[in-house]
CSV table of C-alpha atoms and ligand atoms in Angstrom, one decimal:
chain,number,residue,atom,x,y,z
A,51,MET,CA,-60.8,26.2,-11.6
A,52,THR,CA,-60.1,22.7,-12.6
A,53,ARG,CA,-57.1,21.2,-11.0
A,54,PHE,CA,-53.8,20.3,-12.1
A,55,GLN,CA,-54.4,16.9,-13.6
A,56,ILE,CA,-51.1,15.0,-13.0
A,57,PRO,CA,-51.5,12.1,-10.9
A,58,GLY,CA,-49.5,11.6,-7.5
A,59,LEU,CA,-50.1,15.0,-6.7
A,60,SER,CA,-50.4,15.9,-3.2
A,61,SER,CA,-53.8,18.0,-2.7
A,62,ALA,CA,-51.1,20.6,-0.6
A,63,MET,CA,-49.2,21.1,-4.4
A,64,LEU,CA,-52.7,20.8,-6.4
A,65,ASP,CA,-54.4,23.8,-3.9
A,66,ASN,CA,-51.0,25.7,-4.5
A,67,LEU,CA,-50.9,25.4,-8.2
A,68,THR,CA,-54.5,26.7,-8.2
A,69,THR,CA,-53.4,29.6,-6.2
A,70,LEU,CA,-50.4,30.4,-8.9
A,71,GLY,CA,-52.8,29.8,-11.3
A,72,PHE,CA,-51.4,26.5,-13.1
A,73,GLU,CA,-54.6,24.7,-14.4
A,74,SER,CA,-53.5,22.9,-16.9
A,75,PRO,CA,-49.9,21.0,-17.0
A,76,THR,CA,-47.7,22.4,-20.4
A,77,PRO,CA,-46.7,18.6,-22.8
A,78,VAL,CA,-43.3,19.0,-21.3
A,79,GLN,CA,-44.8,19.0,-17.2
A,80,GLN,CA,-47.5,16.4,-18.6
A,81,GLU,CA,-44.3,14.3,-19.8
A,82,ALA,CA,-41.6,14.7,-16.8
A,83,ILE,CA,-43.5,15.3,-13.2
A,84,PRO,CA,-44.8,11.7,-13.2
A,85,VAL,CA,-41.7,10.2,-13.6
A,86,VAL,CA,-39.7,12.6,-11.7
A,87,LEU,CA,-41.9,11.4,-8.9
A,88,GLU,CA,-41.4,7.9,-9.7
A,89,GLY,CA,-37.6,8.9,-9.1
A,90,ARG,CA,-36.7,8.6,-11.7
A,91,ASP,CA,-33.9,10.2,-14.2
A,92,VAL,CA,-35.5,12.5,-17.3
A,93,ILE,CA,-33.4,14.3,-20.0
A,94,ALA,CA,-35.9,16.1,-21.4
A,95,MET,CA,-35.4,18.4,-24.4
A,96,ALA,CA,-37.0,21.9,-23.1
A,97,ARG,CA,-36.4,25.9,-23.1
A,98,THR,CA,-37.6,28.7,-21.7
A,99,GLY,CA,-40.7,28.9,-21.8
A,100,SER,CA,-42.2,25.8,-22.1
A,101,GLY,CA,-42.3,25.2,-17.8
A,102,LYS,CA,-39.7,23.6,-17.5
A,103,THR,CA,-38.7,24.4,-14.0
A,104,ALA,CA,-41.9,23.4,-12.9
A,105,ALA,CA,-41.0,20.3,-14.5
A,106,PHE,CA,-38.4,19.2,-12.4
A,107,GLY,CA,-39.5,22.1,-9.8
A,108,ILE,CA,-43.3,20.2,-9.0
A,109,GLY,CA,-41.5,16.8,-8.2
A,110,MET,CA,-38.5,17.9,-6.4
A,111,VAL,CA,-40.9,19.9,-3.6
A,112,GLU,CA,-43.0,16.5,-3.0
A,113,ARG,CA,-40.0,14.6,-3.1
A,114,LEU,CA,-38.7,16.5,0.0
A,115,ASN,CA,-38.4,15.9,3.6
A,116,PRO,CA,-39.1,19.0,4.6
A,117,LYS,CA,-37.6,17.9,8.7
A,118,GLN,CA,-34.3,16.8,7.0
A,119,PHE,CA,-32.0,20.3,7.4
A,120,ALA,CA,-29.5,19.0,4.6
A,121,VAL,CA,-29.1,20.1,0.7
A,122,GLN,CA,-31.5,17.6,-1.1
A,123,ALA,CA,-31.5,19.1,-4.2
A,124,LEU,CA,-29.0,21.0,-6.2
A,125,VAL,CA,-30.0,22.6,-9.7
A,126,LEU,CA,-26.8,23.9,-11.8
A,127,CYS,CA,-27.6,26.6,-14.4
A,128,PRO,CA,-25.6,28.5,-16.5
A,129,THR,CA,-26.4,32.5,-15.3
A,130,ARG,CA,-26.8,34.2,-12.7
A,131,GLU,CA,-29.9,35.2,-14.0
A,132,LEU,CA,-31.3,31.8,-14.4
A,133,ALA,CA,-30.7,30.6,-11.3
A,134,ASP,CA,-32.6,33.9,-9.7
A,135,GLN,CA,-36.1,32.8,-11.8
A,136,VAL,CA,-35.5,29.3,-11.4
A,137,ALA,CA,-35.2,29.4,-7.6
A,138,LYS,CA,-38.0,32.2,-7.6
A,139,ALA,CA,-39.9,29.5,-9.0
A,140,LEU,CA,-39.3,27.3,-6.8
A,141,ARG,CA,-39.8,28.8,-3.9
A,142,GLU,CA,-43.5,29.3,-5.1
A,143,LEU,CA,-43.5,25.3,-5.6
A,144,ALA,CA,-41.9,24.6,-2.4
A,145,ARG,CA,-45.3,27.2,-0.8
A,146,ALA,CA,-47.2,23.9,-0.6
A,147,TYR,CA,-45.2,23.1,2.3
A,148,HIS,CA,-44.3,25.3,5.2
A,149,ASN,CA,-40.3,26.4,5.9
A,150,ILE,CA,-38.7,24.6,3.1
A,151,LYS,CA,-35.2,26.2,2.0
A,152,VAL,CA,-34.0,27.2,-1.5
A,153,LEU,CA,-30.7,29.5,-1.7
A,154,THR,CA,-29.1,30.5,-4.5
A,155,LEU,CA,-25.2,30.2,-4.9
A,156,CYS,CA,-24.0,32.3,-7.8
A,157,GLY,CA,-20.6,33.9,-9.2
A,158,GLY,CA,-20.2,37.8,-9.3
A,159,THR,CA,-21.8,38.6,-5.8
A,160,PRO,CA,-19.7,38.1,-2.2
A,161,ILE,CA,-18.8,34.5,-0.9
A,162,GLY,CA,-19.3,35.7,2.5
A,163,PRO,CA,-22.7,35.8,3.0
A,164,GLN,CA,-23.1,32.7,1.2
A,165,ILE,CA,-21.5,30.8,3.4
A,166,GLY,CA,-23.4,32.2,6.1
A,167,SER,CA,-26.6,31.4,5.2
A,168,LEU,CA,-25.5,27.8,4.5
A,169,SER,CA,-24.6,27.7,7.9
A,170,HIS,CA,-27.9,28.1,8.3
A,171,GLY,CA,-29.3,24.9,6.6
A,172,ALA,CA,-31.2,24.8,2.7
A,173,HIS,CA,-33.4,22.3,1.3
A,174,ILE,CA,-32.7,23.4,-2.3
A,175,VAL,CA,-29.2,25.2,-3.7
A,176,VAL,CA,-29.6,26.8,-6.8
A,177,GLY,CA,-26.7,27.7,-8.0
A,178,THR,CA,-24.0,28.6,-11.0
A,179,PRO,CA,-21.0,25.6,-11.5
A,180,GLY,CA,-18.3,28.0,-10.6
A,181,ARG,CA,-19.6,29.5,-7.2
A,182,VAL,CA,-21.4,25.9,-6.3
A,183,GLN,CA,-17.7,24.0,-7.2
A,184,ASP,CA,-16.5,27.0,-5.3
A,185,HIS,CA,-18.3,26.4,-1.9
A,186,LEU,CA,-17.4,22.7,-3.0
A,187,ARG,CA,-13.8,23.3,-2.2
A,188,LYS,CA,-14.2,25.3,0.4
A,189,GLY,CA,-16.2,22.5,2.3
A,190,THR,CA,-18.9,25.3,2.9
A,191,LEU,CA,-21.6,22.9,0.7
A,192,SER,CA,-22.0,19.8,1.7
A,193,LEU,CA,-23.5,17.3,-1.0
A,194,ASP,CA,-23.6,13.9,1.3
A,195,ARG,CA,-28.0,14.1,1.7
A,196,LEU,CA,-28.6,15.6,-2.3
A,197,SER,CA,-31.0,13.4,-3.7
A,198,MET,CA,-31.8,15.0,-6.7
A,199,LEU,CA,-29.4,17.0,-8.9
A,200,VAL,CA,-30.6,19.3,-11.8
A,201,LEU,CA,-29.0,21.0,-14.9
A,202,ASP,CA,-31.1,22.8,-16.1
A,203,GLU,CA,-30.0,24.6,-20.1
A,204,ALA,CA,-27.7,22.0,-19.4
A,205,ASP,CA,-26.1,23.0,-23.5
A,206,ARG,CA,-25.6,26.1,-22.3
A,207,MET,CA,-23.7,25.7,-20.1
A,208,LEU,CA,-21.2,23.2,-22.0
A,209,ASP,CA,-21.0,26.1,-24.5
A,210,MET,CA,-20.2,28.7,-21.6
A,211,GLY,CA,-17.5,26.0,-20.3
A,212,PHE,CA,-18.5,25.1,-17.0
A,213,GLN,CA,-17.9,21.2,-18.5
A,214,GLU,CA,-15.2,20.5,-15.6
A,215,SER,CA,-16.8,22.2,-12.8
A,216,VAL,CA,-20.5,20.8,-13.4
A,217,GLU,CA,-18.6,16.8,-14.0
A,218,SER,CA,-16.5,17.7,-10.8
A,219,ILE,CA,-19.6,18.9,-8.7
A,220,ALA,CA,-21.4,15.8,-10.2
A,221,SER,CA,-18.7,13.4,-8.3
A,222,HIS,CA,-19.3,15.3,-5.2
A,223,CYS,CA,-23.2,14.0,-5.3
A,224,PRO,CA,-23.9,10.6,-3.5
A,225,GLU,CA,-24.2,8.2,-6.7
A,226,ASN,CA,-27.3,7.0,-5.7
A,227,ARG,CA,-29.6,10.0,-6.6
A,228,GLN,CA,-31.7,11.4,-8.9
A,229,THR,CA,-30.5,13.3,-12.1
A,230,LEU,CA,-32.8,15.3,-14.3
A,231,LEU,CA,-30.7,17.2,-17.4
A,232,PHE,CA,-32.9,20.1,-19.7
A,233,SER,CA,-31.7,21.3,-22.6
A,234,ALA,CA,-32.8,23.2,-25.6
A,235,THR,CA,-30.8,21.1,-27.5
A,236,TRP,CA,-29.0,17.4,-27.7
A,237,PRO,CA,-25.9,17.0,-29.7
A,238,ASP,CA,-23.2,14.7,-28.6
A,239,ALA,CA,-21.9,16.5,-25.7
A,240,ILE,CA,-25.2,15.8,-23.6
A,241,ARG,CA,-25.9,13.1,-24.6
A,242,GLN,CA,-22.0,11.9,-23.9
A,243,LEU,CA,-23.2,13.9,-20.1
A,244,SER,CA,-26.5,12.2,-20.3
A,245,SER,CA,-24.7,8.4,-20.0
A,246,ARG,CA,-21.9,9.3,-17.3
A,247,TYR,CA,-24.4,10.4,-14.4
A,248,GLN,CA,-27.5,9.4,-15.7
A,249,GLN,CA,-29.1,6.0,-14.9
A,250,ASP,CA,-31.5,4.2,-17.5
A,251,PRO,CA,-32.9,7.8,-18.0
A,252,ILE,CA,-36.7,8.5,-19.7
A,253,SER,CA,-36.3,10.9,-22.8
A,254,VAL,CA,-38.7,13.3,-22.8
A,255,THR,CA,-38.9,15.6,-25.7
A,256,VAL,CA,-42.9,17.1,-26.8
A,257,SER,CA,-43.4,17.3,-30.1
A,258,GLY,CA,-45.3,19.9,-31.8
A,259,GLY,CA,-44.6,23.3,-32.2
A,260,GLU,CA,-40.3,24.2,-33.3
A,261,GLU,CA,-39.1,21.2,-31.1
A,262,SER,CA,-40.1,18.7,-33.6
A,263,THR,CA,-38.9,18.1,-36.9
A,264,ALA,CA,-38.6,15.0,-38.6
A,265,THR,CA,-35.2,14.0,-38.3
A,266,LEU,CA,-35.0,10.7,-39.3
A,267,GLN,CA,-33.8,10.0,-43.2
A,268,GLN,CA,-34.2,6.5,-45.6
A,269,GLN,CA,-32.2,5.8,-48.0
A,270,PHE,CA,-32.2,2.0,-50.3
A,271,TYR,CA,-29.9,1.1,-52.7
A,272,GLU,CA,-30.8,-2.4,-55.2
A,273,LEU,CA,-27.6,-3.6,-55.8
A,274,SER,CA,-26.5,-7.4,-56.9
A,275,PRO,CA,-25.7,-10.4,-54.8
A,276,GLY,CA,-22.6,-10.2,-53.0
A,277,GLN,CA,-22.2,-5.5,-52.9
A,278,GLU,CA,-23.3,-5.7,-50.1
A,279,PRO,CA,-19.6,-5.3,-47.8
A,280,GLU,CA,-18.2,-2.8,-50.8
A,281,ALA,CA,-21.6,-1.2,-51.0
A,282,LEU,CA,-21.5,-1.1,-46.9
A,283,MET,CA,-17.4,0.1,-46.8
A,284,GLY,CA,-19.0,3.1,-49.1
A,285,LEU,CA,-21.5,4.0,-47.5
A,286,LEU,CA,-19.5,4.9,-44.0
A,287,SER,CA,-16.6,6.7,-45.6
A,288,ARG,CA,-19.2,8.7,-46.4
A,289,GLU,CA,-21.0,9.4,-43.7
A,290,GLN,CA,-17.9,8.6,-41.1
A,291,PRO,CA,-20.8,8.2,-38.5
A,292,SER,CA,-19.6,8.2,-34.8
A,293,GLY,CA,-22.0,5.1,-34.5
A,294,CYS,CA,-23.9,2.2,-37.0
A,295,LEU,CA,-25.8,-0.4,-36.3
A,296,VAL,CA,-25.7,-2.8,-39.1
A,297,PHE,CA,-28.2,-5.3,-39.7
A,298,CYS,CA,-27.5,-9.1,-41.0
A,299,ALA,CA,-30.0,-11.7,-41.3
A,300,THR,CA,-27.3,-15.0,-39.2
A,301,ARG,CA,-25.0,-14.9,-37.0
A,302,GLN,CA,-22.6,-15.9,-40.0
A,303,ASP,CA,-23.0,-12.7,-41.7
A,304,CYS,CA,-22.3,-11.1,-38.9
A,305,ASP,CA,-19.0,-12.8,-38.8
A,306,THR,CA,-18.1,-12.2,-42.1
A,307,VAL,CA,-19.1,-8.8,-42.8
A,308,ALA,CA,-17.1,-7.7,-39.1
A,309,SER,CA,-14.0,-9.1,-40.3
A,310,SER,CA,-14.3,-7.9,-43.7
A,311,LEU,CA,-14.4,-4.7,-42.1
A,312,THR,CA,-12.1,-4.8,-39.1
A,313,ARG,CA,-9.6,-5.8,-42.1
A,314,SER,CA,-10.0,-2.5,-44.3
A,315,GLY,CA,-9.2,0.0,-41.4
A,316,PHE,CA,-12.9,-0.2,-39.7
A,317,SER,CA,-13.0,-0.5,-35.8
A,318,ALA,CA,-16.0,-3.1,-36.3
A,319,ARG,CA,-17.4,-5.7,-34.1
A,320,SER,CA,-20.3,-8.9,-34.1
A,321,LEU,CA,-22.7,-9.6,-31.8
A,322,HIS,CA,-25.2,-12.1,-31.6
A,323,GLY,CA,-25.8,-15.3,-29.7
A,324,ASP,CA,-23.7,-17.4,-30.1
A,325,LEU,CA,-21.0,-14.7,-27.8
A,326,GLU,CA,-20.8,-15.7,-24.2
A,327,GLN,CA,-21.9,-12.8,-21.5
A,328,LYS,CA,-18.8,-11.5,-21.2
A,329,GLU,CA,-18.2,-10.9,-24.5
A,330,ARG,CA,-21.2,-9.8,-25.4
A,331,ASP,CA,-20.9,-7.5,-22.5
A,332,LEU,CA,-17.8,-6.2,-23.8
A,333,VAL,CA,-18.5,-6.1,-26.9
A,334,LEU,CA,-21.7,-3.7,-25.8
A,335,THR,CA,-19.5,-1.3,-23.7
A,336,LEU,CA,-16.4,-0.6,-26.6
A,337,PHE,CA,-20.0,0.5,-28.8
A,338,ALA,CA,-21.4,2.5,-25.9
A,339,ASN,CA,-18.2,4.1,-25.4
A,340,GLN,CA,-17.8,5.0,-28.9
A,341,SER,CA,-14.4,2.5,-29.3
A,342,CYS,CA,-15.9,0.5,-32.0
A,343,THR,CA,-17.6,2.1,-34.6
A,344,VAL,CA,-19.5,-0.3,-36.6
A,345,LEU,CA,-22.1,-3.0,-34.6
A,346,VAL,CA,-22.6,-6.1,-37.0
A,347,ALA,CA,-25.9,-8.0,-35.7
A,348,THR,CA,-28.5,-10.2,-35.5
A,349,ASP,CA,-32.2,-9.5,-34.6
A,350,VAL,CA,-32.0,-11.2,-31.5
A,351,ALA,CA,-29.3,-9.9,-30.6
A,352,ALA,CA,-29.9,-6.4,-31.1
A,353,ARG,CA,-33.2,-6.9,-29.4
A,354,GLY,CA,-32.2,-6.1,-25.0
A,355,LEU,CA,-29.8,-3.3,-27.0
A,356,ASP,CA,-30.0,-0.4,-24.6
A,357,ILE,CA,-28.5,2.0,-27.3
A,358,ASP,CA,-30.9,4.2,-30.1
A,359,ASP,CA,-29.4,7.6,-31.2
A,360,LEU,CA,-27.3,6.2,-33.2
A,361,PRO,CA,-26.4,8.6,-36.5
A,362,LEU,CA,-26.4,5.1,-39.1
A,363,VAL,CA,-28.9,2.7,-39.1
A,364,VAL,CA,-28.0,0.0,-41.8
A,365,ASN,CA,-29.7,-3.2,-43.3
A,366,LEU,CA,-27.7,-5.5,-45.1
A,367,GLU,CA,-30.6,-7.0,-46.4
A,368,PRO,CA,-34.6,-6.1,-45.9
A,369,ALA,CA,-35.6,-6.7,-42.6
A,370,ARG,CA,-38.1,-9.6,-42.5
A,371,SER,CA,-41.3,-7.6,-41.8
A,372,PRO,CA,-42.3,-4.4,-42.0
A,373,GLU,CA,-42.7,-4.1,-38.6
A,374,THR,CA,-38.8,-5.4,-38.2
A,375,HIS,CA,-37.9,-3.2,-40.4
A,376,THR,CA,-39.2,-0.1,-38.4
A,377,HIS,CA,-38.1,-1.2,-35.0
A,378,ARG,CA,-34.5,-1.8,-36.5
A,379,ILE,CA,-35.0,2.4,-37.8
A,380,GLY,CA,-36.6,3.5,-34.6
A,381,ARG,CA,-32.7,3.3,-33.1
A,382,THR,CA,-31.7,6.0,-35.4
A,383,GLY,CA,-33.0,10.0,-36.0
A,384,ARG,CA,-34.5,10.1,-32.4
A,385,ALA,CA,-35.1,12.8,-30.3
A,386,GLY,CA,-34.8,14.9,-32.4
A,387,ARG,CA,-31.6,14.0,-34.1
A,388,GLN,CA,-30.2,13.7,-37.4
A,389,GLY,CA,-30.3,9.9,-38.8
A,390,LEU,CA,-30.2,8.1,-41.5
A,391,ALA,CA,-31.7,4.4,-42.2
A,392,VAL,CA,-30.3,2.6,-45.1
A,393,THR,CA,-31.4,-0.7,-46.9
A,394,PHE,CA,-29.6,-1.9,-49.4
A,395,PHE,CA,-31.7,-5.0,-51.4
A,396,THR,CA,-30.9,-7.4,-53.8
A,397,PRO,CA,-33.6,-7.8,-57.0
A,398,ALA,CA,-34.4,-11.1,-55.1
A,399,ARG,CA,-35.3,-9.0,-52.0
A,400,ALA,CA,-37.5,-6.5,-53.9
A,401,TYR,CA,-40.2,-7.6,-53.2
A,402,LYS,CA,-39.9,-6.8,-49.4
A,403,ILE,CA,-39.3,-3.1,-50.5
A,404,THR,CA,-42.9,-3.6,-52.4
A,405,GLN,CA,-44.7,-5.2,-48.9
A,406,LEU,CA,-43.0,-2.2,-47.5
A,407,GLU,CA,-44.1,0.4,-49.9
A,408,ARG,CA,-47.6,-0.7,-49.1
A,409,SER,CA,-47.3,-1.2,-44.9
A,410,VAL,CA,-46.2,2.6,-45.2
A,411,GLY,CA,-48.2,3.8,-47.9
A,412,GLU,CA,-45.4,5.6,-49.6
A,413,THR,CA,-43.4,4.9,-52.3
A,414,ILE,CA,-39.9,4.0,-52.3
A,415,GLU,CA,-37.3,5.6,-55.4
A,416,PRO,CA,-34.3,2.9,-54.7
A,417,LEU,CA,-30.7,5.2,-55.6
A,418,SER,CA,-28.0,3.5,-57.5
A,419,VAL,CA,-25.8,1.8,-55.6
A,420,ASP,CA,-22.2,3.4,-58.3
A,421,GLY,CA,-22.4,6.4,-56.1
A,422,LEU,CA,-21.3,4.5,-52.8
A,423,LEU,CA,-19.6,2.3,-54.2
A,424,ALA,CA,-17.4,4.9,-56.0
A,425,VAL,CA,-16.5,7.1,-52.3
A,426,PRO,CA,-13.0,6.3,-52.1
A,427,LEU,CA,-12.6,4.7,-48.4
A,428,ALA,CA,-12.1,6.0,-45.7
A,429,PRO,CA,-12.1,4.4,-42.4
A,430,ILE,CA,-13.2,5.7,-39.5
A,431,GLN,CA,-10.9,6.4,-36.2
A,432,PRO,CA,-12.7,5.5,-33.1
A,433,ARG,CA,-13.1,8.4,-31.2
A,434,TYR,CA,-12.0,6.6,-27.5
A,435,VAL,CA,-9.7,4.5,-26.6
A,436,THR,CA,-11.0,2.2,-23.6
A,437,LEU,CA,-9.4,1.6,-20.9
A,438,CYS,CA,-9.9,-1.6,-18.1
A,439,LEU,CA,-9.3,-1.3,-14.7
A,440,SER,CA,-8.9,-4.6,-12.2
A,441,GLY,CA,-11.3,-3.1,-9.9
A,442,GLY,CA,-15.2,-1.9,-9.8
A,443,LYS,CA,-18.2,-2.0,-7.5
A,444,LYS,CA,-16.7,-4.7,-5.1
A,445,ASP,CA,-13.8,-2.2,-4.7
A,446,LYS,CA,-16.3,0.6,-4.2
A,447,VAL,CA,-14.8,1.7,-7.2
A,448,ARG,CA,-17.1,5.1,-8.4
A,449,PRO,CA,-17.2,6.7,-11.7
A,450,GLY,CA,-15.4,9.8,-9.6
A,451,ASP,CA,-12.4,8.0,-8.2
A,452,ILE,CA,-11.4,7.1,-11.7
A,453,LEU,CA,-12.3,10.6,-13.0
A,454,GLY,CA,-10.3,12.1,-10.4
A,455,ALA,CA,-7.2,10.0,-11.0
A,456,LEU,CA,-7.0,11.1,-14.4
A,457,THR,CA,-8.5,14.2,-14.2
A,458,GLY,CA,-6.3,15.7,-10.9
A,459,GLU,CA,-2.9,17.3,-10.1
A,460,ALA,CA,-3.1,19.2,-13.6
A,461,GLY,CA,-3.9,15.4,-14.7
A,462,LEU,CA,-6.3,15.5,-18.6
A,463,PRO,CA,-8.9,17.7,-18.5
A,464,GLY,CA,-12.3,16.3,-18.1
A,465,LYS,CA,-13.4,16.9,-21.8
A,466,VAL,CA,-10.8,14.2,-23.0
A,467,VAL,CA,-12.7,11.8,-20.2
A,468,GLY,CA,-15.8,8.9,-22.0
A,469,LYS,CA,-18.1,7.3,-20.4
A,470,ILE,CA,-17.4,5.4,-17.2
A,471,HIS,CA,-18.7,2.0,-16.6
A,472,ILE,CA,-18.4,0.2,-13.2
A,473,ASP,CA,-18.9,-3.3,-13.0
A,474,PRO,CA,-19.1,-5.5,-10.3
A,475,PHE,CA,-15.3,-6.9,-10.4
A,476,GLN,CA,-13.3,-4.4,-12.9
A,477,SER,CA,-14.6,-0.7,-14.5
A,478,PHE,CA,-14.6,1.0,-18.0
A,479,VAL,CA,-13.6,4.1,-18.8
A,480,ALA,CA,-13.4,5.8,-22.6
A,481,VAL,CA,-10.4,8.2,-23.1
A,482,GLU,CA,-9.9,10.0,-26.6
A,483,SER,CA,-7.8,7.9,-28.8
A,484,GLY,CA,-5.0,10.5,-28.4
A,485,VAL,CA,-3.9,11.2,-24.8
A,486,ALA,CA,-5.1,6.8,-24.4
A,487,LYS,CA,-1.3,6.0,-23.5
A,488,THR,CA,-1.2,9.1,-21.0
A,489,ALA,CA,-4.3,8.2,-19.3
A,490,LEU,CA,-3.2,4.3,-19.1
A,491,ARG,CA,0.2,5.7,-17.5
A,492,ARG,CA,-1.3,8.0,-14.9
A,493,LEU,CA,-3.9,4.8,-14.1
A,494,GLU,CA,-1.2,2.8,-13.6
A,495,ASP,CA,1.2,5.1,-11.6
A,496,GLY,CA,-1.6,7.0,-9.6
A,497,ARG,CA,-3.9,5.5,-7.1
A,498,VAL,CA,-7.7,4.7,-7.2
A,499,LYS,CA,-9.2,4.7,-4.2
A,500,GLY,CA,-5.9,4.5,-2.5
A,501,ARG,CA,-5.1,1.1,-4.4
A,502,LYS,CA,-3.3,0.3,-7.4
A,503,PHE,CA,-5.3,-1.5,-10.1
A,504,ARG,CA,-4.1,-2.9,-13.2
A,505,VAL,CA,-4.9,-1.4,-16.3
A,506,ARG,CA,-5.0,-2.7,-19.6
A,507,MET,CA,-6.2,-0.5,-22.8
A,508,VAL,CA,-9.1,-3.0,-24.2
B,34,LIG,P1,-40.2,27.8,-17.3
B,34,LIG,O1,-40.5,28.1,-19.2
B,34,LIG,O2,-40.4,27.1,-16.3
B,34,LIG,O3,-39.2,29.1,-17.8
B,34,LIG,O4,-41.5,28.7,-17.1
B,34,LIG,C1,-42.8,29.8,-17.8
B,34,LIG,C2,-43.8,30.9,-17.8
B,34,LIG,O5,-44.5,29.9,-17.1
B,34,LIG,C3,-43.2,30.9,-15.5
B,34,LIG,O6,-43.2,32.3,-15.8
B,34,LIG,C4,-44.0,30.0,-15.0
B,34,LIG,O7,-44.7,30.6,-14.4
B,34,LIG,C5,-45.5,29.4,-16.4
B,34,LIG,N1,-45.5,28.3,-15.8
B,34,LIG,C6,-45.7,27.0,-15.9
B,34,LIG,N2,-46.3,26.2,-16.0
B,34,LIG,C7,-47.4,27.1,-16.1
B,34,LIG,C8,-48.8,26.0,-16.0
B,34,LIG,N3,-49.0,25.1,-16.1
B,34,LIG,N4,-49.7,27.1,-16.2
B,34,LIG,C9,-49.6,28.0,-15.9
B,34,LIG,N5,-48.0,28.8,-16.1
B,34,LIG,C10,-46.7,28.3,-15.9
């Protein structure tokens, strides 16, 4: 029998996998295990049957310290059935080492015996969010030594209304931890969960089978010089994207386009090399928070941009080269999500479209811009407002503190809170526009980390 071909696994684990009959990794294991072993966060699109449990379980067991009797890994599952199944699989994987204890904490069973088991210590806890939260509330479970949090079938957990529990549990976990998110689908809510609780996650999507579908659509519009802003507004009004990146050739173009969008009621900002670092960071935070819908950028300014998976990317004029074009449009339609990339070109730039056709070996059929120009103006209202708090990492402010101040004691429901970003000296929190004033007041009147901070709407 051949051994499991993934570098970095201990020989104890390899022997155990052989015993379990695991000859070769499944595609999701191939991608995820090395990243898990490295200690990095992973967001993986994987369903039951893909081998996802071992995809996180093998690295989990390898990274545990069996000598430390404390909960080092927590797996949250939507149902008791799944939790039992996951716990069973983890116990099998943990046979590689002596004495790794896996405990399940699920609702629908008496809590007393669970408290007893917890008092004897466990390395790994697998549970459903409601019951895990109960234990945290009672103080019968401590996550102070946790180094890995796994959200399994995260989309189902959200569908089942566990969002607030998951968030509350995450706020009990040490900040310095590894977070793995497994989900069969990646709707917006999953992306938000990821952006709030993961750091720089590696996306794992396995091509082949039902999991991959071509999701990037491209449209090309020929127009007359000067029609670009109007066509862009028509496009935005038609598509109503939650976020859109518009590429321009020059800084001046960026400013002009952003201003004309703003004048027409769109929430747009320009991003180019003339901005100071502080301004640039603020624009990026607003855009990442969905407090600003349209980002107008040059290629250079967009280069280091840590934002992808956008629903819409627009080339206000064709990119310099086919490579740049591919790079630009690669920011949309990722990971199984629907994406649209639109390119405008004037007759003078039609040769660029011919170059592109040659490069990709496909014919491009331009659409008439009249359709876009006829769309009634409908500026997109940003979903979130960003609040800035005058305290940050240096004040030991953590996302959980801000979330707690907003949602605690009959406060706002957790689902109205978007991304939370903590800088050294200040913090930013996105809240749904409808509750912005209430949120502002709560933060002003309440305390974060026992202190009062200044709060303003950005
Ligand atoms: P899961 O998607 O985690 O529910 O796993 C589906 C089934 O595949 C389970 O019964 C696993 O024991 C089995 N399995 C997972 N990975 C492998 C592998 N690399 N080789 C053989 N069987 C596997």
